[in-house]
Amino acid sequence: MKLYRLLTGPDDASFCHKVTAAISKGWHIYGSPTYAFNSATGMMQCGQAVVKDVDGVDYDPGLKLSDY
């Protein structure tokens, strides 16, 4: 099964660390990053899709993707 996650966060080092942590766990960058202004916080937000192939796991809506 192919897992998909959209990582989001403020435009700071914490977002880069979040993406780096996912890559180190075997996730792969999927597509281009996004960048948008969050009017509620007054800050720029980043987003990056990541995917990972996992064998022997069937999809379940309760699956906690961050465990992979």
PDB file of N, CA and C in Angstrom:
ATOM      1  N   MET A   1       0.844  -1.166   0.000  1.00  0.00           N
ATOM      2  CA  MET A   1       0.000   0.000   0.000  1.00  0.00           C
ATOM      3  C   MET A   1       0.894   1.234   0.000  1.00  0.00           C
ATOM      4  N   LYS A   2       0.434   2.264  -0.670  1.00  0.00           N
ATOM      5  CA  LYS A   2       1.155   3.541  -0.678  1.00  0.00           C
ATOM      6  C   LYS A   2       0.466   4.466   0.317  1.00  0.00           C
ATOM      7  N   LEU A   3       1.233   4.962   1.291  1.00  0.00           N
ATOM      8  CA  LEU A   3       0.729   5.906   2.271  1.00  0.00           C
ATOM      9  C   LEU A   3       1.007   7.329   1.799  1.00  0.00           C
ATOM     10  N   TYR A   4       0.135   8.253   2.166  1.00  0.00           N
ATOM     11  CA  TYR A   4       0.260   9.652   1.779  1.00  0.00           C
ATOM     12  C   TYR A   4       0.068  10.529   3.005  1.00  0.00           C
ATOM     13  N   ARG A   5       0.911  11.528   3.140  1.00  0.00           N
ATOM     14  CA  ARG A   5       0.756  12.533   4.205  1.00  0.00           C
ATOM     15  C   ARG A   5       1.033  13.907   3.626  1.00  0.00           C
ATOM     16  N   LEU A   6       0.328  14.901   4.146  1.00  0.00           N
ATOM     17  CA  LEU A   6       0.637  16.294   3.817  1.00  0.00           C
ATOM     18  C   LEU A   6       1.166  16.935   5.085  1.00  0.00           C
ATOM     19  N   LEU A   7       2.452  17.214   5.083  1.00  0.00           N
ATOM     20  CA  LEU A   7       3.083  17.850   6.229  1.00  0.00           C
ATOM     21  C   LEU A   7       2.900  19.357   6.107  1.00  0.00           C
ATOM     22  N   THR A   8       2.500  20.016   7.188  1.00  0.00           N
ATOM     23  CA  THR A   8       2.303  21.458   7.175  1.00  0.00           C
ATOM     24  C   THR A   8       2.939  22.058   8.418  1.00  0.00           C
ATOM     25  N   GLY A   9       3.208  23.331   8.340  1.00  0.00           N
ATOM     26  CA  GLY A   9       3.753  24.024   9.493  1.00  0.00           C
ATOM     27  C   GLY A   9       4.173  25.431   9.149  1.00  0.00           C
ATOM     28  N   PRO A  10       4.584  26.181  10.169  1.00  0.00           N
ATOM     29  CA  PRO A  10       5.041  27.552   9.937  1.00  0.00           C
ATOM     30  C   PRO A  10       6.335  27.561   9.136  1.00  0.00           C
ATOM     31  N   ASP A  11       6.581  28.678   8.477  1.00  0.00           N
ATOM     32  CA  ASP A  11       7.801  28.821   7.677  1.00  0.00           C
ATOM     33  C   ASP A  11       8.984  29.095   8.597  1.00  0.00           C
ATOM     34  N   ASP A  12       9.435  28.029   9.267  1.00  0.00           N
ATOM     35  CA  ASP A  12      10.603  28.145  10.135  1.00  0.00           C
ATOM     36  C   ASP A  12      11.328  26.807  10.184  1.00  0.00           C
ATOM     37  N   ALA A  13      12.339  26.724  11.021  1.00  0.00           N
ATOM     38  CA  ALA A  13      13.156  25.507  11.092  1.00  0.00           C
ATOM     39  C   ALA A  13      12.346  24.283  11.509  1.00  0.00           C
ATOM     40  N   SER A  14      11.283  24.471  12.300  1.00  0.00           N
ATOM     41  CA  SER A  14      10.501  23.316  12.751  1.00  0.00           C
ATOM     42  C   SER A  14       9.872  22.574  11.573  1.00  0.00           C
ATOM     43  N   PHE A  15       9.463  23.300  10.543  1.00  0.00           N
ATOM     44  CA  PHE A  15       8.893  22.647   9.359  1.00  0.00           C
ATOM     45  C   PHE A  15       9.968  21.838   8.637  1.00  0.00           C
ATOM     46  N   CYS A  16      11.139  22.407   8.481  1.00  0.00           N
ATOM     47  CA  CYS A  16      12.241  21.685   7.833  1.00  0.00           C
ATOM     48  C   CYS A  16      12.590  20.422   8.611  1.00  0.00           C
ATOM     49  N   HIS A  17      12.583  20.495   9.934  1.00  0.00           N
ATOM     50  CA  HIS A  17      12.868  19.320  10.759  1.00  0.00           C
ATOM     51  C   HIS A  17      11.776  18.261  10.599  1.00  0.00           C
ATOM     52  N   LYS A  18      10.517  18.700  10.468  1.00  0.00           N
ATOM     53  CA  LYS A  18       9.405  17.763  10.281  1.00  0.00           C
ATOM     54  C   LYS A  18       9.578  16.988   8.975  1.00  0.00           C
ATOM     55  N   VAL A  19       9.923  17.680   7.901  1.00  0.00           N
ATOM     56  CA  VAL A  19      10.132  17.030   6.610  1.00  0.00           C
ATOM     57  C   VAL A  19      11.369  16.128   6.670  1.00  0.00           C
ATOM     58  N   THR A  20      12.444  16.601   7.286  1.00  0.00           N
ATOM     59  CA  THR A  20      13.661  15.809   7.412  1.00  0.00           C
ATOM     60  C   THR A  20      13.405  14.529   8.201  1.00  0.00           C
ATOM     61  N   ALA A  21      12.630  14.618   9.282  1.00  0.00           N
ATOM     62  CA  ALA A  21      12.303  13.435  10.080  1.00  0.00           C
ATOM     63  C   ALA A  21      11.528  12.422   9.247  1.00  0.00           C
ATOM     64  N   ALA A  22      10.573  12.891   8.439  1.00  0.00           N
ATOM     65  CA  ALA A  22       9.798  11.983   7.583  1.00  0.00           C
ATOM     66  C   ALA A  22      10.709  11.295   6.565  1.00  0.00           C
ATOM     67  N   ILE A  23      11.597  12.047   5.951  1.00  0.00           N
ATOM     68  CA  ILE A  23      12.524  11.470   4.969  1.00  0.00           C
ATOM     69  C   ILE A  23      13.411  10.419   5.631  1.00  0.00           C
ATOM     70  N   SER A  24      13.855  10.693   6.849  1.00  0.00           N
ATOM     71  CA  SER A  24      14.731   9.740   7.539  1.00  0.00           C
ATOM     72  C   SER A  24      13.997   8.458   7.926  1.00  0.00           C
ATOM     73  N   LYS A  25      12.648   8.511   7.956  1.00  0.00           N
ATOM     74  CA  LYS A  25      11.844   7.319   8.245  1.00  0.00           C
ATOM     75  C   LYS A  25      11.402   6.602   6.965  1.00  0.00           C
ATOM     76  N   GLY A  26      11.945   7.027   5.821  1.00  0.00           N
ATOM     77  CA  GLY A  26      11.658   6.338   4.571  1.00  0.00           C
ATOM     78  C   GLY A  26      10.577   6.953   3.708  1.00  0.00           C
ATOM     79  N   TRP A  27      10.009   8.095   4.124  1.00  0.00           N
ATOM     80  CA  TRP A  27       9.033   8.794   3.293  1.00  0.00           C
ATOM     81  C   TRP A  27       9.770   9.495   2.161  1.00  0.00           C
ATOM     82  N   HIS A  28       9.083   9.712   1.027  1.00  0.00           N
ATOM     83  CA  HIS A  28       9.670  10.359  -0.140  1.00  0.00           C
ATOM     84  C   HIS A  28       8.856  11.590  -0.488  1.00  0.00           C
ATOM     85  N   ILE A  29       9.553  12.656  -0.869  1.00  0.00           N
ATOM     86  CA  ILE A  29       8.899  13.890  -1.304  1.00  0.00           C
ATOM     87  C   ILE A  29       8.005  13.572  -2.499  1.00  0.00           C
ATOM     88  N   TYR A  30       6.793  14.133  -2.498  1.00  0.00           N
ATOM     89  CA  TYR A  30       5.852  13.924  -3.593  1.00  0.00           C
ATOM     90  C   TYR A  30       5.363  15.295  -4.056  1.00  0.00           C
ATOM     91  N   GLY A  31       5.758  15.689  -5.236  1.00  0.00           N
ATOM     92  CA  GLY A  31       5.325  16.971  -5.784  1.00  0.00           C
ATOM     93  C   GLY A  31       6.085  18.149  -5.212  1.00  0.00           C
ATOM     94  N   SER A  32       5.603  19.319  -5.547  1.00  0.00           N
ATOM     95  CA  SER A  32       6.244  20.564  -5.130  1.00  0.00           C
ATOM     96  C   SER A  32       5.704  21.018  -3.777  1.00  0.00           C
ATOM     97  N   PRO A  33       6.506  21.759  -3.033  1.00  0.00           N
ATOM     98  CA  PRO A  33       6.013  22.295  -1.766  1.00  0.00           C
ATOM     99  C   PRO A  33       5.000  23.414  -2.016  1.00  0.00           C
ATOM    100  N   THR A  34       4.210  23.710  -0.993  1.00  0.00           N
ATOM    101  CA  THR A  34       3.262  24.823  -1.061  1.00  0.00           C
ATOM    102  C   THR A  34       3.671  25.869  -0.042  1.00  0.00           C
ATOM    103  N   TYR A  35       3.217  27.080  -0.269  1.00  0.00           N
ATOM    104  CA  TYR A  35       3.588  28.202   0.580  1.00  0.00           C
ATOM    105  C   TYR A  35       2.439  29.188   0.546  1.00  0.00           C
ATOM    106  N   ALA A  36       1.864  29.515   1.693  1.00  0.00           N
ATOM    107  CA  ALA A  36       0.704  30.395   1.713  1.00  0.00           C
ATOM    108  C   ALA A  36       0.661  31.211   2.994  1.00  0.00           C
ATOM    109  N   PHE A  37      -0.026  32.332   2.947  1.00  0.00           N
ATOM    110  CA  PHE A  37      -0.191  33.185   4.120  1.00  0.00           C
ATOM    111  C   PHE A  37      -1.374  32.698   4.936  1.00  0.00           C
ATOM    112  N   ASN A  38      -1.172  32.525   6.240  1.00  0.00           N
ATOM    113  CA  ASN A  38      -2.230  32.129   7.163  1.00  0.00           C
ATOM    114  C   ASN A  38      -2.709  33.402   7.860  1.00  0.00           C
ATOM    115  N   SER A  39      -3.890  33.894   7.476  1.00  0.00           N
ATOM    116  CA  SER A  39      -4.380  35.158   8.033  1.00  0.00           C
ATOM    117  C   SER A  39      -4.729  35.037   9.508  1.00  0.00           C
ATOM    118  N   ALA A  40      -5.040  33.834   9.986  1.00  0.00           N
ATOM    119  CA  ALA A  40      -5.370  33.648  11.401  1.00  0.00           C
ATOM    120  C   ALA A  40      -4.151  33.851  12.300  1.00  0.00           C
ATOM    121  N   THR A  41      -2.975  33.444  11.822  1.00  0.00           N
ATOM    122  CA  THR A  41      -1.759  33.571  12.627  1.00  0.00           C
ATOM    123  C   THR A  41      -0.869  34.733  12.179  1.00  0.00           C
ATOM    124  N   GLY A  42      -1.128  35.238  10.969  1.00  0.00           N
ATOM    125  CA  GLY A  42      -0.295  36.303  10.424  1.00  0.00           C
ATOM    126  C   GLY A  42       1.061  35.812   9.966  1.00  0.00           C
ATOM    127  N   MET A  43       1.187  34.490   9.760  1.00  0.00           N
ATOM    128  CA  MET A  43       2.471  33.899   9.366  1.00  0.00           C
ATOM    129  C   MET A  43       2.338  33.148   8.042  1.00  0.00           C
ATOM    130  N   MET A  44       3.461  32.972   7.386  1.00  0.00           N
ATOM    131  CA  MET A  44       3.495  32.125   6.206  1.00  0.00           C
ATOM    132  C   MET A  44       3.512  30.670   6.654  1.00  0.00           C
ATOM    133  N   GLN A  45       2.821  29.803   5.919  1.00  0.00           N
ATOM    134  CA  GLN A  45       2.740  28.365   6.198  1.00  0.00           C
ATOM    135  C   GLN A  45       3.332  27.602   5.021  1.00  0.00           C
ATOM    136  N   CYS A  46       3.989  26.499   5.320  1.00  0.00           N
ATOM    137  CA  CYS A  46       4.561  25.628   4.302  1.00  0.00           C
ATOM    138  C   CYS A  46       3.802  24.305   4.298  1.00  0.00           C
ATOM    139  N   GLY A  47       3.821  23.634   3.175  1.00  0.00           N
ATOM    140  CA  GLY A  47       3.244  22.306   3.064  1.00  0.00           C
ATOM    141  C   GLY A  47       4.069  21.466   2.103  1.00  0.00           C
ATOM    142  N   GLN A  48       4.189  20.179   2.420  1.00  0.00           N
ATOM    143  CA  GLN A  48       4.911  19.257   1.546  1.00  0.00           C
ATOM    144  C   GLN A  48       4.275  17.886   1.633  1.00  0.00           C
ATOM    145  N   ALA A  49       3.874  17.349   0.484  1.00  0.00           N
ATOM    146  CA  ALA A  49       3.330  15.993   0.442  1.00  0.00           C
ATOM    147  C   ALA A  49       4.475  14.999   0.458  1.00  0.00           C
ATOM    148  N   VAL A  50       4.266  13.893   1.172  1.00  0.00           N
ATOM    149  CA  VAL A  50       5.231  12.800   1.213  1.00  0.00           C
ATOM    150  C   VAL A  50       4.474  11.483   1.057  1.00  0.00           C
ATOM    151  N   VAL A  51       5.122  10.491   0.472  1.00  0.00           N
ATOM    152  CA  VAL A  51       4.526   9.171   0.282  1.00  0.00           C
ATOM    153  C   VAL A  51       5.500   8.100   0.730  1.00  0.00           C
ATOM    154  N   LYS A  52       4.939   6.917   1.039  1.00  0.00           N
ATOM    155  CA  LYS A  52       5.771   5.791   1.456  1.00  0.00           C
ATOM    156  C   LYS A  52       5.058   4.500   1.087  1.00  0.00           C
ATOM    157  N   ASP A  53       5.787   3.554   0.490  1.00  0.00           N
ATOM    158  CA  ASP A  53       5.248   2.223   0.188  1.00  0.00           C
ATOM    159  C   ASP A  53       5.456   1.336   1.409  1.00  0.00           C
ATOM    160  N   VAL A  54       4.374   0.673   1.839  1.00  0.00           N
ATOM    161  CA  VAL A  54       4.434  -0.222   2.989  1.00  0.00           C
ATOM    162  C   VAL A  54       3.807  -1.552   2.580  1.00  0.00           C
ATOM    163  N   ASP A  55       4.565  -2.630   2.726  1.00  0.00           N
ATOM    164  CA  ASP A  55       4.057  -3.968   2.399  1.00  0.00           C
ATOM    165  C   ASP A  55       3.352  -4.579   3.601  1.00  0.00           C
ATOM    166  N   GLY A  56       2.350  -5.399   3.327  1.00  0.00           N
ATOM    167  CA  GLY A  56       1.679  -6.158   4.371  1.00  0.00           C
ATOM    168  C   GLY A  56       0.730  -5.369   5.237  1.00  0.00           C
ATOM    169  N   VAL A  57       0.361  -4.181   4.811  1.00  0.00           N
ATOM    170  CA  VAL A  57      -0.577  -3.359   5.576  1.00  0.00           C
ATOM    171  C   VAL A  57      -1.759  -3.034   4.679  1.00  0.00           C
ATOM    172  N   ASP A  58      -2.962  -3.256   5.180  1.00  0.00           N
ATOM    173  CA  ASP A  58      -4.174  -2.891   4.458  1.00  0.00           C
ATOM    174  C   ASP A  58      -4.669  -1.548   4.965  1.00  0.00           C
ATOM    175  N   TYR A  59      -5.260  -0.783   4.070  1.00  0.00           N
ATOM    176  CA  TYR A  59      -5.760   0.532   4.452  1.00  0.00           C
ATOM    177  C   TYR A  59      -6.891   0.405   5.468  1.00  0.00           C
ATOM    178  N   ASP A  60      -6.846   1.277   6.458  1.00  0.00           N
ATOM    179  CA  ASP A  60      -7.898   1.389   7.458  1.00  0.00           C
ATOM    180  C   ASP A  60      -7.975   2.873   7.825  1.00  0.00           C
ATOM    181  N   PRO A  61      -9.164   3.470   7.880  1.00  0.00           N
ATOM    182  CA  PRO A  61      -9.263   4.892   8.205  1.00  0.00           C
ATOM    183  C   PRO A  61      -8.664   5.263   9.568  1.00  0.00           C
ATOM    184  N   GLY A  62      -8.533   4.278  10.458  1.00  0.00           N
ATOM    185  CA  GLY A  62      -7.950   4.534  11.761  1.00  0.00           C
ATOM    186  C   GLY A  62      -6.437   4.436  11.786  1.00  0.00           C
ATOM    187  N   LEU A  63      -5.831   4.150  10.647  1.00  0.00           N
ATOM    188  CA  LEU A  63      -4.379   3.987  10.550  1.00  0.00           C
ATOM    189  C   LEU A  63      -3.681   5.291  10.939  1.00  0.00           C
ATOM    190  N   LYS A  64      -2.747   5.228  11.863  1.00  0.00           N
ATOM    191  CA  LYS A  64      -1.991   6.402  12.276  1.00  0.00           C
ATOM    192  C   LYS A  64      -0.746   6.490  11.388  1.00  0.00           C
ATOM    193  N   LEU A  65      -0.824   7.368  10.388  1.00  0.00           N
ATOM    194  CA  LEU A  65       0.230   7.447   9.374  1.00  0.00           C
ATOM    195  C   LEU A  65       1.582   7.845   9.948  1.00  0.00           C
ATOM    196  N   SER A  66       1.584   8.636  10.993  1.00  0.00           N
ATOM    197  CA  SER A  66       2.871   9.070  11.569  1.00  0.00           C
ATOM    198  C   SER A  66       3.614   7.922  12.241  1.00  0.00           C
ATOM    199  N   ASP A  67       2.964   6.770  12.446  1.00  0.00           N
ATOM    200  CA  ASP A  67       3.650   5.606  13.004  1.00  0.00           C
ATOM    201  C   ASP A  67       4.600   4.973  11.982  1.00  0.00           C
ATOM    202  N   TYR A  68       4.462   5.331  10.735  1.00  0.00           N
ATOM    203  CA  TYR A  68       5.295   4.746   9.688  1.00  0.00           C
ATOM    204  C   TYR A  68       6.352   5.743   9.308  1.00  0.00           C
TER     205      TYR A  68
END
